[in-house]
CSV table of C-alpha atoms in Angstrom, one decimal:
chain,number,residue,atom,x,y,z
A,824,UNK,CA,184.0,40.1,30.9
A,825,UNK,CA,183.6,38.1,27.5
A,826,UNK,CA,184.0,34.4,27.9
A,827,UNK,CA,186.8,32.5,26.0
A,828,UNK,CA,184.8,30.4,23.5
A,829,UNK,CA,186.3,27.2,21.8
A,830,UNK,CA,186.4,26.5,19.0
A,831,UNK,CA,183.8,23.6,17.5
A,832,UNK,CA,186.1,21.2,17.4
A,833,UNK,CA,187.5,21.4,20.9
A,834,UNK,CA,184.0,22.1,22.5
A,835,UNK,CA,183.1,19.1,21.1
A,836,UNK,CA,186.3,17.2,22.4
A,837,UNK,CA,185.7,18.4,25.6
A,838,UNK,CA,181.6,18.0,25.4
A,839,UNK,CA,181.8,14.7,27.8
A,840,UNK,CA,184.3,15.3,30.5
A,841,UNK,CA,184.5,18.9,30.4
A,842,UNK,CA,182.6,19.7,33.3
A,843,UNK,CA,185.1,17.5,35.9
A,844,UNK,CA,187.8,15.1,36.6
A,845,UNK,CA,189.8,14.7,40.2
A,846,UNK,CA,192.9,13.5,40.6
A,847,UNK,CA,194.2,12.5,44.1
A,848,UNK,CA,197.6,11.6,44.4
A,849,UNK,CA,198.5,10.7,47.9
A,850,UNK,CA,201.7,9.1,47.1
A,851,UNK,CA,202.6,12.7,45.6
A,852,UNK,CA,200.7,14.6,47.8
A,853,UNK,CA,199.3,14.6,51.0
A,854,UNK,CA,196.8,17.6,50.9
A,855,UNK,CA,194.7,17.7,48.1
A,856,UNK,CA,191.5,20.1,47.1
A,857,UNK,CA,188.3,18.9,45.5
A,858,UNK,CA,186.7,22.6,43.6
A,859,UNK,CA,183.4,22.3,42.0
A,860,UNK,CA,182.5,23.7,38.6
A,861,UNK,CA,181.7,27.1,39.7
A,862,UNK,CA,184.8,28.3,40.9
A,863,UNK,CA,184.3,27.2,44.7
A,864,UNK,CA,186.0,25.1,46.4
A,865,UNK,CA,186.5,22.2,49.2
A,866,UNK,CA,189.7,21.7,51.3
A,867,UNK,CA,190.6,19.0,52.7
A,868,UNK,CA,193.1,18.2,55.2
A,869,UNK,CA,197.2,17.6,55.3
A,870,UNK,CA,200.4,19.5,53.7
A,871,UNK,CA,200.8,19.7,49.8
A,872,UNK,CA,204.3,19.5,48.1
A,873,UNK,CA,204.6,21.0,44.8
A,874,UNK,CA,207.5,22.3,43.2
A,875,UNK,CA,205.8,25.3,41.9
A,876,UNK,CA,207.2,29.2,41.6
A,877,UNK,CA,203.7,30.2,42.1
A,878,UNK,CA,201.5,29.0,44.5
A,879,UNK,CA,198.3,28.5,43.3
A,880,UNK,CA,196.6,29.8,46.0
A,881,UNK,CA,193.2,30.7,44.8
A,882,UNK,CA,192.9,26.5,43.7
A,883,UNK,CA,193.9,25.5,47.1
A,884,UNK,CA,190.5,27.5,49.5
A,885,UNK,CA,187.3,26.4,50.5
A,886,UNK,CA,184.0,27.6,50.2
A,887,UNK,CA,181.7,24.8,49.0
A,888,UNK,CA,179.9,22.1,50.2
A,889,UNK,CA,177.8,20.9,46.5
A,890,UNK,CA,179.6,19.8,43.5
A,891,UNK,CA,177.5,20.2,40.2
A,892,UNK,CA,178.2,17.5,37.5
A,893,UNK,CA,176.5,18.1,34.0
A,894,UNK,CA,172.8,18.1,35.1
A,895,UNK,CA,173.8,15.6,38.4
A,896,UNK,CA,174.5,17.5,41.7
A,897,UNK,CA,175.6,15.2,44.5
A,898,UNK,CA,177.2,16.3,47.6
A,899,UNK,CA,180.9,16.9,48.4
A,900,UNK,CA,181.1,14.2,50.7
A,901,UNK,CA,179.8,11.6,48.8
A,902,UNK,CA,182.3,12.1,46.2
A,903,UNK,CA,185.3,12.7,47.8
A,904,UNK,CA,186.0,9.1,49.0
A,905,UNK,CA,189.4,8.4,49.4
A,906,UNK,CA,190.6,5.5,47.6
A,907,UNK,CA,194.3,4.2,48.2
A,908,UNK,CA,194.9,4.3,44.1
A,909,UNK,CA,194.3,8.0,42.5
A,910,UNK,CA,192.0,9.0,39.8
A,911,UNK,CA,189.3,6.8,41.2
A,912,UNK,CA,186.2,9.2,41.6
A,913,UNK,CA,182.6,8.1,43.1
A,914,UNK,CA,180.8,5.5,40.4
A,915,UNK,CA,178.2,7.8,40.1
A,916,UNK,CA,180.9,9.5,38.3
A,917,UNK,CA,182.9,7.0,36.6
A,918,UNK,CA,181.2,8.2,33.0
A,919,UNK,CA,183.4,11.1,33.7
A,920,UNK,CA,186.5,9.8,34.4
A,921,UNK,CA,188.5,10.6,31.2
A,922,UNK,CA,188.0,13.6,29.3
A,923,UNK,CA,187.3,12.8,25.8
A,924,UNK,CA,190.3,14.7,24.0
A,925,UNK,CA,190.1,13.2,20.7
A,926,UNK,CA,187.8,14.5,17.9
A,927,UNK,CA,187.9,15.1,14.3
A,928,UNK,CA,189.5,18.0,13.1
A,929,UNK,CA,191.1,18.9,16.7
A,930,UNK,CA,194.3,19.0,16.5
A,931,UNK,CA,195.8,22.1,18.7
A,932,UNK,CA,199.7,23.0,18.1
A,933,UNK,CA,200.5,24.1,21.6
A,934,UNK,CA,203.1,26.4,22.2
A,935,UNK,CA,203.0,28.1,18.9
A,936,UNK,CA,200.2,30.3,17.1
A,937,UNK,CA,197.3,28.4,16.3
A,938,UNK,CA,196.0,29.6,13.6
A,939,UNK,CA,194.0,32.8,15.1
A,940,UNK,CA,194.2,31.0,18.4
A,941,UNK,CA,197.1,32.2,20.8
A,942,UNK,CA,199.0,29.1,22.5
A,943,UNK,CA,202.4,30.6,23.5
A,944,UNK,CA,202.4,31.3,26.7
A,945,UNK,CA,204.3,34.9,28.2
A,946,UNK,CA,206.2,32.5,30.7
A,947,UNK,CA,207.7,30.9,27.7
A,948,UNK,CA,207.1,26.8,26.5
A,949,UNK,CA,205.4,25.1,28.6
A,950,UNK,CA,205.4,20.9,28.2
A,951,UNK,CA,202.7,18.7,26.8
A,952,UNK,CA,202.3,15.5,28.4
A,953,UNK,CA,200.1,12.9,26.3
A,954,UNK,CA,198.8,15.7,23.8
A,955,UNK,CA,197.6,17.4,27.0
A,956,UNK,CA,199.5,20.8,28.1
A,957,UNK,CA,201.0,21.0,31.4
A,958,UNK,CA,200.5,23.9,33.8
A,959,UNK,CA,204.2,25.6,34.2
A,960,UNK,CA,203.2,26.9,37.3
A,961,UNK,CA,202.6,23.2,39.1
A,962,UNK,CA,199.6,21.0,39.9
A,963,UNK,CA,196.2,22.4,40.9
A,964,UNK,CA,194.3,19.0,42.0
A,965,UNK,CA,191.8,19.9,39.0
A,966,UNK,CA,192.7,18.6,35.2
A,967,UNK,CA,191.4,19.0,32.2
A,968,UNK,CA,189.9,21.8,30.5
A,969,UNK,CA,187.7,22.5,33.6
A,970,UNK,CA,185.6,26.3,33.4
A,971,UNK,CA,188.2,27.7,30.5
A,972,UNK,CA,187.4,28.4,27.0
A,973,UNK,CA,190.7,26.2,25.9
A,974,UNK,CA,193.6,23.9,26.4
A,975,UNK,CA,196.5,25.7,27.3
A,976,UNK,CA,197.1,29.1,27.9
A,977,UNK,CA,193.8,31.7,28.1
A,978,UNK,CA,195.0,34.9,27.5
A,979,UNK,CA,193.2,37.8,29.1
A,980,UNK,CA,193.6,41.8,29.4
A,981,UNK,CA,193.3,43.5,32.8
A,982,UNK,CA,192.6,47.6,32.3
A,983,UNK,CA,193.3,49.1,35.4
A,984,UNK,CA,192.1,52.6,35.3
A,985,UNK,CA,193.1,55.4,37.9
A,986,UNK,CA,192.7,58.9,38.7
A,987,UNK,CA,193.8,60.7,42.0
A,988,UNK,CA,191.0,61.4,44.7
A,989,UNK,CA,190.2,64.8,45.0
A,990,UNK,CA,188.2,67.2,47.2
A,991,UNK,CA,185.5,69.3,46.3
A,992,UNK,CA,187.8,72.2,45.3
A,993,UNK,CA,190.0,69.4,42.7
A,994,UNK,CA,192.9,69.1,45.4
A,995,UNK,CA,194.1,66.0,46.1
A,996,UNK,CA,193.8,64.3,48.8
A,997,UNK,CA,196.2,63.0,51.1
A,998,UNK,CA,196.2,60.2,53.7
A,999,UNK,CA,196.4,61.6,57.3
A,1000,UNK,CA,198.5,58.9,58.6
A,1001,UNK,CA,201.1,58.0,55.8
A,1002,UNK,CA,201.0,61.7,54.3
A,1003,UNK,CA,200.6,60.1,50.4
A,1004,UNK,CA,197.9,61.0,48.0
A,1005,UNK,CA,195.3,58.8,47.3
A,1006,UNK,CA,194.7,56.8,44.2
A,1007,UNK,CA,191.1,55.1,42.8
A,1008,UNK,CA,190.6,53.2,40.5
A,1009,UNK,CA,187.6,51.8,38.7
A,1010,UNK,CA,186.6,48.3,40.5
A,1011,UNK,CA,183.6,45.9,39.3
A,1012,UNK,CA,182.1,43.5,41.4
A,1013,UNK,CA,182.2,40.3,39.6
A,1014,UNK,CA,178.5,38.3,39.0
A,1015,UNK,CA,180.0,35.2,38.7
A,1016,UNK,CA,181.3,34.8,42.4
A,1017,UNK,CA,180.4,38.4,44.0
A,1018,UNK,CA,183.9,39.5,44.5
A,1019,UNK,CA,185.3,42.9,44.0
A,1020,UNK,CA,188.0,42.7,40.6
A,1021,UNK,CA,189.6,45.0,37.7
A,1022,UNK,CA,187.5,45.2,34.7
A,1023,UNK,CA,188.8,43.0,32.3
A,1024,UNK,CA,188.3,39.4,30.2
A,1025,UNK,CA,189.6,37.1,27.0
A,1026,UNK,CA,191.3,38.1,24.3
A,1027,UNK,CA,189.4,36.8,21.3
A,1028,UNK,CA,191.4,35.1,18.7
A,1029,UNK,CA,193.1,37.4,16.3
A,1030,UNK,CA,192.3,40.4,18.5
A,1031,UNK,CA,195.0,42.5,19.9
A,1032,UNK,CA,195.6,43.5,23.6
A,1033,UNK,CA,194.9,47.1,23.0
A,1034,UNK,CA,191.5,46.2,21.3
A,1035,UNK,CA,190.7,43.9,24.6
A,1036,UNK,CA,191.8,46.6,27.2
A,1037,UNK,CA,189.5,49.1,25.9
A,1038,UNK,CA,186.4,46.5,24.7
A,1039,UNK,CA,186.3,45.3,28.4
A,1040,UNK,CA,186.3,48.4,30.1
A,1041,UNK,CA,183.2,49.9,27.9
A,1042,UNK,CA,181.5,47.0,28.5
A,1043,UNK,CA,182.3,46.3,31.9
A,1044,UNK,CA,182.6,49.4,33.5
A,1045,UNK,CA,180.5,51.7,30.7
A,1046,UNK,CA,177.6,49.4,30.1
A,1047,UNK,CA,178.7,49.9,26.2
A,1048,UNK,CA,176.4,47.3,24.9
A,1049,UNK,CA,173.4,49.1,25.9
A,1050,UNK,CA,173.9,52.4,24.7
A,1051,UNK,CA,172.3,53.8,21.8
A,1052,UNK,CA,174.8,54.9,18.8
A,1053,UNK,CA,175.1,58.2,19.8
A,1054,UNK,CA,176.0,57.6,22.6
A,1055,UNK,CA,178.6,54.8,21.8
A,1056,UNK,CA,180.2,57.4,19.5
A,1057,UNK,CA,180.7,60.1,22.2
A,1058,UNK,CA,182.1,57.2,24.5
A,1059,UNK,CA,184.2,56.3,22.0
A,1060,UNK,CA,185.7,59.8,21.6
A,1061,UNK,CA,186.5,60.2,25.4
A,1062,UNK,CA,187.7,56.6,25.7
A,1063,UNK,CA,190.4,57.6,22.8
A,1064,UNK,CA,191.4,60.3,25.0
A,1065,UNK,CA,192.5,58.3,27.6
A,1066,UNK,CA,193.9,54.6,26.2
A,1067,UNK,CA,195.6,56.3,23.3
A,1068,UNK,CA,197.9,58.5,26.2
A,1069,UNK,CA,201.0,56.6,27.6
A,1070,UNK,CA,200.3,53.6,30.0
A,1071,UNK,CA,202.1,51.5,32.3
A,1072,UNK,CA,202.0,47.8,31.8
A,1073,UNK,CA,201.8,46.4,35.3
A,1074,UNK,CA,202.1,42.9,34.9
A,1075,UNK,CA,202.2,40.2,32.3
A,1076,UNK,CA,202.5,36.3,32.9
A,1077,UNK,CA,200.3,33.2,34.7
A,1078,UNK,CA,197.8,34.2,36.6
A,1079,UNK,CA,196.5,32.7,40.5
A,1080,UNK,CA,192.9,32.2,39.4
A,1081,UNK,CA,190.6,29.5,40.9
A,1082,UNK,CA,189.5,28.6,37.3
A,1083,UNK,CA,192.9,27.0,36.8
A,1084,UNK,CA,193.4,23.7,36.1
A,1085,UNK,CA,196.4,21.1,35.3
A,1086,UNK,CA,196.2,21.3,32.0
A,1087,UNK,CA,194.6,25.1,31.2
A,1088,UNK,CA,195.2,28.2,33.0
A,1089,UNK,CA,194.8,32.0,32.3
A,1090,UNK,CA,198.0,34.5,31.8
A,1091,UNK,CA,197.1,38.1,31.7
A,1092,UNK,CA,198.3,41.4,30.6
A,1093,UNK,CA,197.4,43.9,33.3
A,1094,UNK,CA,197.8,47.8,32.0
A,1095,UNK,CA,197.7,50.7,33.8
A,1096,UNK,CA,195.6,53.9,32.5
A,1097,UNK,CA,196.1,57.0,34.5
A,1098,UNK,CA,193.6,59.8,34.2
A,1099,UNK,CA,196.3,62.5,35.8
A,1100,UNK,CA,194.1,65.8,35.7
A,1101,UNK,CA,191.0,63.4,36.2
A,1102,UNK,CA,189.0,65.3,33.4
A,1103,UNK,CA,188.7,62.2,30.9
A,1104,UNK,CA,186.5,59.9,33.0
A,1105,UNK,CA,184.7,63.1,34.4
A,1106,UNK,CA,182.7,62.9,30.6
A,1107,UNK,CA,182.3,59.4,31.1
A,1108,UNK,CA,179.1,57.9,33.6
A,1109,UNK,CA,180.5,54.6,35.3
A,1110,UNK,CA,177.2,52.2,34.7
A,1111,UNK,CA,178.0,48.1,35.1
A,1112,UNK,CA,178.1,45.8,32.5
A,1113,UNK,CA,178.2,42.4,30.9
A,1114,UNK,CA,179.3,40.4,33.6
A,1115,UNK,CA,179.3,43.3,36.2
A,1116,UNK,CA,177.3,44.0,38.7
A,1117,UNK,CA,178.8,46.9,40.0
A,1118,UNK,CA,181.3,49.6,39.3
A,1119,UNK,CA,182.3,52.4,41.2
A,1120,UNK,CA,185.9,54.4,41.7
A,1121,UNK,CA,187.6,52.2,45.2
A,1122,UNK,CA,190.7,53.8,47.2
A,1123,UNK,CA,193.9,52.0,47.3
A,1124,UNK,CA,194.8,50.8,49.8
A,1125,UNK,CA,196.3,47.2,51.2
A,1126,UNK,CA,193.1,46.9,53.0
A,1127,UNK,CA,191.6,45.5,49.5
A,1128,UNK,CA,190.3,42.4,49.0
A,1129,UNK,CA,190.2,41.8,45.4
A,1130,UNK,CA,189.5,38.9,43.2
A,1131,UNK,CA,192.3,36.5,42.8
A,1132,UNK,CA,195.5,38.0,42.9
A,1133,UNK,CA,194.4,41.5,41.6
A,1134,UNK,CA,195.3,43.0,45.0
A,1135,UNK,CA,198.7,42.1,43.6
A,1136,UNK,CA,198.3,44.4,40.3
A,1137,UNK,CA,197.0,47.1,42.5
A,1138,UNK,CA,199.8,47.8,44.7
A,1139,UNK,CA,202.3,48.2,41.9
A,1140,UNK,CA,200.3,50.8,40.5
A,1141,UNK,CA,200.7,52.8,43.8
A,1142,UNK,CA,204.2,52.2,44.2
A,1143,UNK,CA,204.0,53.5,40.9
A,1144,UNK,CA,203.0,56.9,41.3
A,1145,UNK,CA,203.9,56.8,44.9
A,1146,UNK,CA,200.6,56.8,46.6
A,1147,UNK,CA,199.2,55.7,49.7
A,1148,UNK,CA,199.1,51.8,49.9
A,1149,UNK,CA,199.7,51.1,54.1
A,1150,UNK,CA,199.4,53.3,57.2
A,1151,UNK,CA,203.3,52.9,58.3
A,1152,UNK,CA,204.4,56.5,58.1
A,1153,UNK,CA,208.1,54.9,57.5
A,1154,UNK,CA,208.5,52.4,54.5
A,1155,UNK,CA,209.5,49.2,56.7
A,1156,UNK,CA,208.0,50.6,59.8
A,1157,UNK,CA,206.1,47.9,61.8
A,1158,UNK,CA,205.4,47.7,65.3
């Protein structure tokens, strides 16, 4: 999973108030979350009102107590203090208050190409509010550039690769209670936060989606920075085989990820690969990669729990091809 890097000059726009910046707004808002810089998060109490389409619910959870500010960690509760005005943080933390956004030679031109840089965004324009870019999809309770490469729109590539499960004999197999065959696909557990996701990362300026799709999954899932020549040669023969065949894209817009902020967010294009006679990835060893800890072939099923909203992804690739997803017998069927 490559990292989005920014470019000079918007690293170094970003260098001083990059890491963090809090907004409450109660007049706005009664519920608000405080997330720390490593993708965890804090809840605190009350209702919040957005008028969003999407919900951001993977910015809206709580799992941490710490909060981890440039080389100064202080504890959630001693920065979380609720002052009647917003955008008032602890004074400990006052240096950070405003991101710097100004720098020489930074200059982004949202909504349009950038240069090699992507900025449109697949949900269409998007508005920019004080040269800063809003997020179409409502507020998060984190703003500025936060963990993302850049302002904006990061663009990402989701390869979701499946093959049917089969027995020793190559039949397929079958659910016993829904009577559907059961689909796999190729599932990495994420370093970064331990979570089971689809391969997948940022598309680096200039590069195309096809070129991302099949760059991640080597990495991820095939370990392709640590093989020899040879051997990145035979890989690269098998992995022809099966992202040069007809594919399903699954899914292509904003994406619910707890790295979202007000003003940057990811969108992703998730694509669907589908080794039918299962013989493609037969020739190719799954070994974790790059970001991955671990990679192995996972049944559908809606008994997933997948990284952000990659559960979502999944199920329309087994309504897809028809597989099993639930245990109701009937479509509709609950008791």
């Amino acid at each position: 999973m490559r990292a989005q890097h920014p470019t000079d000059a918007e690293s170094a726009a970003n260098r001083k108030g990059r890491s963090l910046l809090w907004r409450w707004d109660w007049e706005e808002s009664k519920r608000r979350q405080v997330r720390s810089l490593h993708g965890c998060w804090a809840l605190c109490s009350g209702e919040t009102k957005f008028p969003v389409s999407i919900l951001h619910v993977m910015a809206r959870w709580c799992l941490a107590r710490t909060v981890t500010v440039v080389s100064l960690t202080v504890t959630l509760s001693a920065v979380a203090v609720r002052y009647p005005s917003c955008r008032l943080l602890h004074p400990l933390l006052h240096p950070f208050r405003e991101l710097a956004y100004s720098a020489k030679n930074f200059s982004p031109r949202f909504n349009e190409k950038d240069g090699q840089v992507e900025r449109r965004s697949l949900s269409g324009l998007y508005e920019v509010e004080n040269g800063r870019p809003r997020n179409p999809s409502g507020r998060t309770g984190l703003v500025g550039r936060g963990l993302l490469g850049r302002w904006g729109p990061n663009h990402a590539a989701d390869p979701i690769i499946t093959r049917w499960k089969r027995d020793s004999s190559g039949n397929k197999i079958t659910h016993p209670i829904s009577g559907k065959n059961i689909l796999q696909f190729v599932a990495i557990k994420r370093k970064d936060c331990g979570e089971w996701a689809i391969p997948g990362g940022m598309v680096d300026p200039g590069e195309k989606i096809s070129a991302t799709l099949k760059r991640e999954f080597s990495e991820e899932a095939l370990n392709s920075l640590q093989k020899s020549r040879a051997e990145k040669e035979e890989m690269e023969k098998q992995m022809n085989r099966l992202f040069n065949q007809e594919h399903f894209v699954v899914y292509k817009g904003y994406v619910d990820d707890p790295r979202n902020t007000d003003n940057a967010w990811i969108e992703t294009e998730a694509v669907n690969y589908h080794d039918e006679p299962g013989e493609t990835m037969d020739n190719l060893l799954l070994e974790a990669g790059d970001d991955a800890g671990k990679v192995k072939w996972v049944d559908i099923s809606e008994k997933l729990k997948l990284y952000a909203n990659h559960g979502n992804f999944i199920k329309l690739v087994a309504e897809k091809w028809g597989a099993h997803w639930n245990e109701d017998p009937v479509p509709g069927c609950h008791k």
